[in-house]
mmCIF file of C-alpha atoms in Angstrom:
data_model
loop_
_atom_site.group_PDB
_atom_site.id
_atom_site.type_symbol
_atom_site.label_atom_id
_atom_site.label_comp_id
_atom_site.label_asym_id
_atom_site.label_seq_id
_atom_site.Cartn_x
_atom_site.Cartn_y
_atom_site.Cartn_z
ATOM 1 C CA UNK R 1 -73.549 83.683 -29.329
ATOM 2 C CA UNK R 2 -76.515 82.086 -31.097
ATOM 3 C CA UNK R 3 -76.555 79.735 -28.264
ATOM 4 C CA UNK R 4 -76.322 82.010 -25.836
ATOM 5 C CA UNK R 5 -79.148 83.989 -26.935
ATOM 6 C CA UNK R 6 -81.621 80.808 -27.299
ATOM 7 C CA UNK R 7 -80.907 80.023 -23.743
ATOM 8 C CA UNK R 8 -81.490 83.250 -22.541
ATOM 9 C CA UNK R 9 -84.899 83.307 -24.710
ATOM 10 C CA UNK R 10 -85.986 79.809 -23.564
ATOM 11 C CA UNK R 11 -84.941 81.276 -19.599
ATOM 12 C CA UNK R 12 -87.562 83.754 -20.588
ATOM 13 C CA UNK R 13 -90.083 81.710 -21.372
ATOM 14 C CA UNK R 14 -89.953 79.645 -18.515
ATOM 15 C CA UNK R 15 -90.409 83.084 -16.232
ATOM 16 C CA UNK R 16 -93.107 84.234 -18.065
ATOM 17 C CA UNK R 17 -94.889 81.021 -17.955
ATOM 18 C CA UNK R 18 -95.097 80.604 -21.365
ATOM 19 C CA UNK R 19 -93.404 77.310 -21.033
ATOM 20 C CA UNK R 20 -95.257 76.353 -17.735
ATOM 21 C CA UNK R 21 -99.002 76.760 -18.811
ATOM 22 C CA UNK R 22 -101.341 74.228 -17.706
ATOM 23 C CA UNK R 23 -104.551 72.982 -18.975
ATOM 24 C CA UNK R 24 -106.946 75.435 -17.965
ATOM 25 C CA UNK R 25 -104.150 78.231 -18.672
ATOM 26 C CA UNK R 26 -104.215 77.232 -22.346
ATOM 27 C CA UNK R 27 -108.485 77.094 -22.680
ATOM 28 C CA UNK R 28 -108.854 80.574 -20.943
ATOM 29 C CA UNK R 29 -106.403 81.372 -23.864
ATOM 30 C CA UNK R 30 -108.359 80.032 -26.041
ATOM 31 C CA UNK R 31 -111.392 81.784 -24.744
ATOM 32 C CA UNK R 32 -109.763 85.163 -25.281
ATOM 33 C CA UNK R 33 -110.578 87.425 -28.569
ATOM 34 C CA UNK R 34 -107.129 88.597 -29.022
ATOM 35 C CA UNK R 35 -105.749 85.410 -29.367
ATOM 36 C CA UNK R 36 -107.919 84.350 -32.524
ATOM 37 C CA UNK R 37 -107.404 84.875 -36.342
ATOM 38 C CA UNK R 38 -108.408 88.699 -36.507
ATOM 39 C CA UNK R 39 -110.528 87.363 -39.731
ATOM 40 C CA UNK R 40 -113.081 85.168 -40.827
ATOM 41 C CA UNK R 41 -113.124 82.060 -42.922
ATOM 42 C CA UNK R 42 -112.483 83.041 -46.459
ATOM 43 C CA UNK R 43 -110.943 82.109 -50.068
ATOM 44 C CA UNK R 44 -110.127 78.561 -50.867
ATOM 45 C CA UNK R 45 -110.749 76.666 -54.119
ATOM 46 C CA UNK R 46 -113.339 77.634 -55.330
ATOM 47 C CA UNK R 47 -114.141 80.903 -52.846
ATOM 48 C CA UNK R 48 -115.156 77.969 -50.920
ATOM 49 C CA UNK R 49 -113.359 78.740 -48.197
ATOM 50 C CA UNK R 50 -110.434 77.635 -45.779
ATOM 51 C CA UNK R 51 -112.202 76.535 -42.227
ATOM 52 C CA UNK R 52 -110.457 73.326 -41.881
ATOM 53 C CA UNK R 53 -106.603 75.156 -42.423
ATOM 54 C CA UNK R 54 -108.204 78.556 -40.171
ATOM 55 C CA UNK R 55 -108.971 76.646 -37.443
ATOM 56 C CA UNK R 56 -105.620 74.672 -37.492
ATOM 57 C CA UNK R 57 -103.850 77.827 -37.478
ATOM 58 C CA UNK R 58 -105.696 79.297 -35.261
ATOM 59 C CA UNK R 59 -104.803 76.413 -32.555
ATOM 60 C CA UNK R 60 -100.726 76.771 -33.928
ATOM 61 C CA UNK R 61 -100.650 79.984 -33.058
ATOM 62 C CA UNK R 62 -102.400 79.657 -29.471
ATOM 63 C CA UNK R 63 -99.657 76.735 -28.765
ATOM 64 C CA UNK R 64 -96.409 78.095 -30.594
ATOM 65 C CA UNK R 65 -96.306 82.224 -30.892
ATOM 66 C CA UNK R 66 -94.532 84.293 -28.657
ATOM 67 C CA UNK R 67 -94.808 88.087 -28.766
ATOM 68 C CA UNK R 68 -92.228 90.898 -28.855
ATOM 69 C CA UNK R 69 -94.892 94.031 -28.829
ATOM 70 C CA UNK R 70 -91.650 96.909 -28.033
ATOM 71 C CA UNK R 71 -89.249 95.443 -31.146
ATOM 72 C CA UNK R 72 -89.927 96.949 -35.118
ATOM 73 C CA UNK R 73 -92.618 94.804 -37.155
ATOM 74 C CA UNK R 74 -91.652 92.164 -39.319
ATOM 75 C CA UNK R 75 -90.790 92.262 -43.141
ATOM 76 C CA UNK R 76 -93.031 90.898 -44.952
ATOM 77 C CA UNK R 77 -90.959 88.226 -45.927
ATOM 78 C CA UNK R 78 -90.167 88.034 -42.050
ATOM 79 C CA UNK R 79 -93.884 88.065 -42.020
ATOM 80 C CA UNK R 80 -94.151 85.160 -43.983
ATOM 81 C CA UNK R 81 -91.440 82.829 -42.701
ATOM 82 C CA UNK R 82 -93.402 83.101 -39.151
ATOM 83 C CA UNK R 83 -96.646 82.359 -40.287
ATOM 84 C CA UNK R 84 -95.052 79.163 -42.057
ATOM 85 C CA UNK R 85 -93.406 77.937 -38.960
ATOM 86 C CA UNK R 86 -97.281 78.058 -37.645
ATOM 87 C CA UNK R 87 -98.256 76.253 -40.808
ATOM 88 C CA UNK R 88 -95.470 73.357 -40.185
ATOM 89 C CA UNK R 89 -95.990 73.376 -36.683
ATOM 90 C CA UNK R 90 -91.836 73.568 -36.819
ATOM 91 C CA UNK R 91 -90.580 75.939 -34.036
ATOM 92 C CA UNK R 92 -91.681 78.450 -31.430
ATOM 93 C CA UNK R 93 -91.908 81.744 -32.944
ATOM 94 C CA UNK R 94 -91.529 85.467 -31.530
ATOM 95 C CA UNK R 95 -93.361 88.150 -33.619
ATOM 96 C CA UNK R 96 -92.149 91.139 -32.935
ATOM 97 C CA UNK R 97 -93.837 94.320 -32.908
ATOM 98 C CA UNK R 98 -97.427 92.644 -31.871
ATOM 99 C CA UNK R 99 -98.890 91.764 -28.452
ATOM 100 C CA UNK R 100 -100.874 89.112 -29.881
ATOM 101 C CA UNK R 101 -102.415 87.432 -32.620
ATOM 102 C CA UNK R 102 -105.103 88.796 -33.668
ATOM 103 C CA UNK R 103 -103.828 92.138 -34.144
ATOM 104 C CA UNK R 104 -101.057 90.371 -36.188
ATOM 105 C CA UNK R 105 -103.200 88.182 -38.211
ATOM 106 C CA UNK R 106 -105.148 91.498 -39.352
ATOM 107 C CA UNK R 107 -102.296 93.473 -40.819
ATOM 108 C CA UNK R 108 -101.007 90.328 -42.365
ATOM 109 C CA UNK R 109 -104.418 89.570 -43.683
ATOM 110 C CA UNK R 110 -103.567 88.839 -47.073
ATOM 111 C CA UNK R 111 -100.301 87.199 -46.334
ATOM 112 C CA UNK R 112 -101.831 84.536 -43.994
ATOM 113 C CA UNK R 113 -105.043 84.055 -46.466
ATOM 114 C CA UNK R 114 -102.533 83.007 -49.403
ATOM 115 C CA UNK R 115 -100.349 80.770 -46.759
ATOM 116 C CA UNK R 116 -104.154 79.092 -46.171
ATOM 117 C CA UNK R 117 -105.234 78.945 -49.824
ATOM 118 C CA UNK R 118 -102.189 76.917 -50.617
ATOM 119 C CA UNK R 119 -101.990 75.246 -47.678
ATOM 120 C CA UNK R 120 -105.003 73.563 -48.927
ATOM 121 C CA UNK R 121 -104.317 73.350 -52.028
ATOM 122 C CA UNK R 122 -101.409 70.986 -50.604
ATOM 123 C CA UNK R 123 -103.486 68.822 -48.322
ATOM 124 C CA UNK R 124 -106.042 68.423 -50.917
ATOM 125 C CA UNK R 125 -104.353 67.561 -54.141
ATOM 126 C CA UNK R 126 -101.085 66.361 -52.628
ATOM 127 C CA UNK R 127 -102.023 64.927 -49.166
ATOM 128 C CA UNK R 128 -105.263 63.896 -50.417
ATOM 129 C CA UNK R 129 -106.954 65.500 -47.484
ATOM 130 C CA UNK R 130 -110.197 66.175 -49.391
ATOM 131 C CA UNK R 131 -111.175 62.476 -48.410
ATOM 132 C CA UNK R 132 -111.500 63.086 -45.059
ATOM 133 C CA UNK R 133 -114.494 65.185 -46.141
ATOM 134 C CA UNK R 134 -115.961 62.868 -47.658
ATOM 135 C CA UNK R 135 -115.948 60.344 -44.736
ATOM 136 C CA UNK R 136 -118.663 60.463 -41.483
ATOM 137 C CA UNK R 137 -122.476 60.951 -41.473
ATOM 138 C CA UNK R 138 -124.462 64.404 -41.239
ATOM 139 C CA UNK R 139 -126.636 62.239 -38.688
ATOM 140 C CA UNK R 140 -126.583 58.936 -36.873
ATOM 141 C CA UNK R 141 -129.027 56.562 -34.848
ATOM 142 C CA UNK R 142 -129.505 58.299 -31.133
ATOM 143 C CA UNK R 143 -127.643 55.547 -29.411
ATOM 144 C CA UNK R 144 -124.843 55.676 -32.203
ATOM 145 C CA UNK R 145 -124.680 59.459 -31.316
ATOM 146 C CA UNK R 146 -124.327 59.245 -27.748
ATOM 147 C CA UNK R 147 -121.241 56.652 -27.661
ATOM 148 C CA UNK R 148 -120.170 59.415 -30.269
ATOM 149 C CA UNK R 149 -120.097 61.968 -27.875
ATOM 150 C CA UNK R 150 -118.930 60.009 -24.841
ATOM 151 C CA UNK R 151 -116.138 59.162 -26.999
ATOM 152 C CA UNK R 152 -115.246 62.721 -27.680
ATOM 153 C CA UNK R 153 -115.964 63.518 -24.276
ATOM 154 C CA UNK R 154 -113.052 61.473 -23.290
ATOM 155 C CA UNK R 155 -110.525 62.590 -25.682
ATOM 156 C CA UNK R 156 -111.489 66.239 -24.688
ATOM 157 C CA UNK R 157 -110.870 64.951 -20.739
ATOM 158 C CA UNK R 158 -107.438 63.333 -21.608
ATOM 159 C CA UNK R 159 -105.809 65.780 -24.550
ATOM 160 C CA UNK R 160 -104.242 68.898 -24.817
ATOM 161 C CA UNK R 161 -107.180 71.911 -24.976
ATOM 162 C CA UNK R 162 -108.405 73.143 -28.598
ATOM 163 C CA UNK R 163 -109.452 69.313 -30.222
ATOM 164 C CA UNK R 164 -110.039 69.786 -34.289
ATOM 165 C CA UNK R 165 -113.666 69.226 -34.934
ATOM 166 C CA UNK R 166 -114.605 67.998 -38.672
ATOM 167 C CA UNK R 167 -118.352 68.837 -38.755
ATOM 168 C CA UNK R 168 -120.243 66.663 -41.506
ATOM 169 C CA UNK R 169 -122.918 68.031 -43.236
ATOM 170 C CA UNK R 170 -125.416 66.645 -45.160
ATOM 171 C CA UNK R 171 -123.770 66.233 -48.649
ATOM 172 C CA UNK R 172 -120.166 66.447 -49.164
ATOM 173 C CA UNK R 173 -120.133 69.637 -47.531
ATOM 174 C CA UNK R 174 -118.259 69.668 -43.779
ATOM 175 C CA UNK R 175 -117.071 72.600 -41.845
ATOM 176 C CA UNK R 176 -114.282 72.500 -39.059
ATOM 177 C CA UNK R 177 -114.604 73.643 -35.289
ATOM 178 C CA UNK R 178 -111.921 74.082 -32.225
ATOM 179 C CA UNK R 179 -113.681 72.430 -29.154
ATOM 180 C CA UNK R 180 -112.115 74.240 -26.053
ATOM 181 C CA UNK R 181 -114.844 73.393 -23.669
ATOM 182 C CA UNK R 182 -117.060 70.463 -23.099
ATOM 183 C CA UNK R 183 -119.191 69.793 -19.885
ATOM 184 C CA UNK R 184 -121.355 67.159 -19.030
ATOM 185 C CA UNK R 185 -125.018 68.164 -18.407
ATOM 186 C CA UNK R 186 -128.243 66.291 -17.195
ATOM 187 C CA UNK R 187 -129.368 66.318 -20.792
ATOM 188 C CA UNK R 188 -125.815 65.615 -22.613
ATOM 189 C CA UNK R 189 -123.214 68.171 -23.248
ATOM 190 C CA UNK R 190 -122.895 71.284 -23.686
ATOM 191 C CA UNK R 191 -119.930 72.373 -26.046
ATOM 192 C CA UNK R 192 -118.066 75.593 -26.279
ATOM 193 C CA UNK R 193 -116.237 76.247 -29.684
ATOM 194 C CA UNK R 194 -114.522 78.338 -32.171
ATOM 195 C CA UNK R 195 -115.978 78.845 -35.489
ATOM 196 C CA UNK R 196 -113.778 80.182 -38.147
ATOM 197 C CA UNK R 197 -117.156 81.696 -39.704
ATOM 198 C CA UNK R 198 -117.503 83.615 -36.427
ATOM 199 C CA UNK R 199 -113.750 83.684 -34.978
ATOM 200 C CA UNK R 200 -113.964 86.588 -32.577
ATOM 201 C CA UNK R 201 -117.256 84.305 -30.598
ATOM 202 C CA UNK R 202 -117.206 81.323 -28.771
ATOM 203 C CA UNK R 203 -120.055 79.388 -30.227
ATOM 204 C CA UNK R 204 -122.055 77.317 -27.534
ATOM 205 C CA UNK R 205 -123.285 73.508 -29.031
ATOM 206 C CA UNK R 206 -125.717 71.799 -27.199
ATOM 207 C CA UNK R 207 -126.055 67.957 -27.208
ATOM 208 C CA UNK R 208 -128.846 66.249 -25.980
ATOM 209 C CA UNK R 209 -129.342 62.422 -25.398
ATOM 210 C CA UNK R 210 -131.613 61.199 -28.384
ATOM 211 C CA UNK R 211 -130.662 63.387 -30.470
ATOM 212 C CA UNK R 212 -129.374 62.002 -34.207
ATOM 213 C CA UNK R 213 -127.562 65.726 -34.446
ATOM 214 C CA UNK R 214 -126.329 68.392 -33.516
ATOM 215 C CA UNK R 215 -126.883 72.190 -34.497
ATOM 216 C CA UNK R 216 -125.003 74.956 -35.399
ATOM 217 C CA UNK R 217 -126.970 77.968 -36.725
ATOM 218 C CA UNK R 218 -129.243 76.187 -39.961
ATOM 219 C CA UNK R 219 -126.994 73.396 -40.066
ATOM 220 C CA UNK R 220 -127.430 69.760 -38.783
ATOM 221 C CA UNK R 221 -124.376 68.033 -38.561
ATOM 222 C CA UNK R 222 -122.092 65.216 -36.636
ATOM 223 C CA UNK R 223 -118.569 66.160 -35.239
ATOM 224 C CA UNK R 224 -115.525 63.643 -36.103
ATOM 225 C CA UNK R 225 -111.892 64.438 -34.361
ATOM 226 C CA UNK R 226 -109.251 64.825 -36.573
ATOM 227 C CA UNK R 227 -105.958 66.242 -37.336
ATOM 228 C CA UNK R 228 -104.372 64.345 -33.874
ATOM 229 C CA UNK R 229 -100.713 64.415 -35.964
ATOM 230 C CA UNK R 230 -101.170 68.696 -36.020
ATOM 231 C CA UNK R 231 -100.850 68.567 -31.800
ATOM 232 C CA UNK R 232 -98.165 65.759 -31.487
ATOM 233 C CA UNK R 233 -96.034 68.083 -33.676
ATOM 234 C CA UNK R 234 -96.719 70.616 -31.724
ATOM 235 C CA UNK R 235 -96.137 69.041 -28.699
ATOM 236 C CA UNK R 236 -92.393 68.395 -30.393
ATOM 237 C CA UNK R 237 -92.016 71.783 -31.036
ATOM 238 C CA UNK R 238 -92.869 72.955 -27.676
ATOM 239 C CA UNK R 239 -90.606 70.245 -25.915
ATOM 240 C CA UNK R 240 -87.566 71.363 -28.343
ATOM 241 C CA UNK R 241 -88.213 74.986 -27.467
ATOM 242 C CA UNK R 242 -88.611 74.777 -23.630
ATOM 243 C CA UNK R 243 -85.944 71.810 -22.987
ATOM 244 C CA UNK R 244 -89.031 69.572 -21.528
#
């Protein structure tokens, strides 16, 4: 029986085309408000904060949630169980009840904010993630910069959409951005991205050739790629889920 029902919900994901999506499927996705975390960047150690674990959720749940708007709401403890699968990158989940995240993410505000705040309390005093901000430069030479950016430029061309952005900041202070759009321009690039600070936008990021840095409101900074292991998982997930 269990069987039987997995195959019937992994038939329905290949009709819908949830299984099927293709590159530029998945960014206009990304581009749409009721896909994102229904909240802002919050809590942490600290108050400090949770960008880098928001943003990673926030690209889990564009890759791995299904929704079920005409079946009852979840438990919370039902609640809870899905929003860890996100966190693990483990499965494809359904949430019932909701057509979509972000309406989700707000009644469950305070359930996914915990599931952050020790999320990175575990990367940070377990995983040791904390290095990571530590590492890069707020600014580099202008020729350093632009093999920077080409460099990005190529992952973006050759990976999945919705790359993790570390953004270092002068300090020991860095942020975290989703990059779901990146164009060459006669100047540079132009980048579009989602800002955990401002989750409901997509924040345009210009890059110029010669610059040492780029901007994002009053802050200078220098984008590094990271996470890559959050996408291969998810990747797993997706191929266990749709038999591909």
């Amino acid at each position: 029986m269990v069987f039987s029902f997995l195959v019937l919900g992994v038939a329905s994901a290949r009709a819908d085309g949830f299984c099927t999506r293709t590159k530029a499927e998945l960014t206009e996705a990304f581009e749409l408000p009721d896909n994102r975390l229904g909240f802002r960047n919050s809590g942490g150690i600290g108050n400090g904060g949770v960008c880098w674990w928001h943003s990673r959720l926030q690209r889990s749940s564009l890759y791995l949630a299904r929704y079920a708007p005409t079946k009852p709401r979840p438990t919370y403890g039902e609640a809870q169980e899905l929003v860890r699968s996100l966190v693990y990158f483990t499965r494809v989940i359904e949430i019932p009840g909701y057509s979509n995240f972000q309406s989700f993410s707000e009644d469950y505000r305070e359930l996914i904010q915990s599931e952050l705040n020790t999320w990175q309390i575990r990367d940070g005093f377990i995983a040791q993630q904390w290095i990571r901000g530590l590492s890069g430069k707020s600014s580099l030479p202008a020729n350093q910069l632009q093999s920077h950016m080409e460099t990005i430029y190529e992952r973006f061309q050759t990976s999945e959409p919705g790359l993790w952005l570390m953004v270092q900041i002068k300090g020991i202070t860095s942020h975290a951005l989703i990059l779901i759009g990146m164009t060459r321009t006669e100047q540079g690039f132009q980048l579009r991205v989602i800002d955990s600070n401002r989750p409901m936008e997509t924040r345009i990021l210009d890059y110029h050739i010669g610059d040492e840095s780029l901007e994002l409101g009053d802050m200078s900074f220098v984008p590094y790629l990271g996470f890559k292991r959050d996408q291969v998982l998810i990747d797993r997930a997706l191929q266990a889920y749709c038999g591909v």
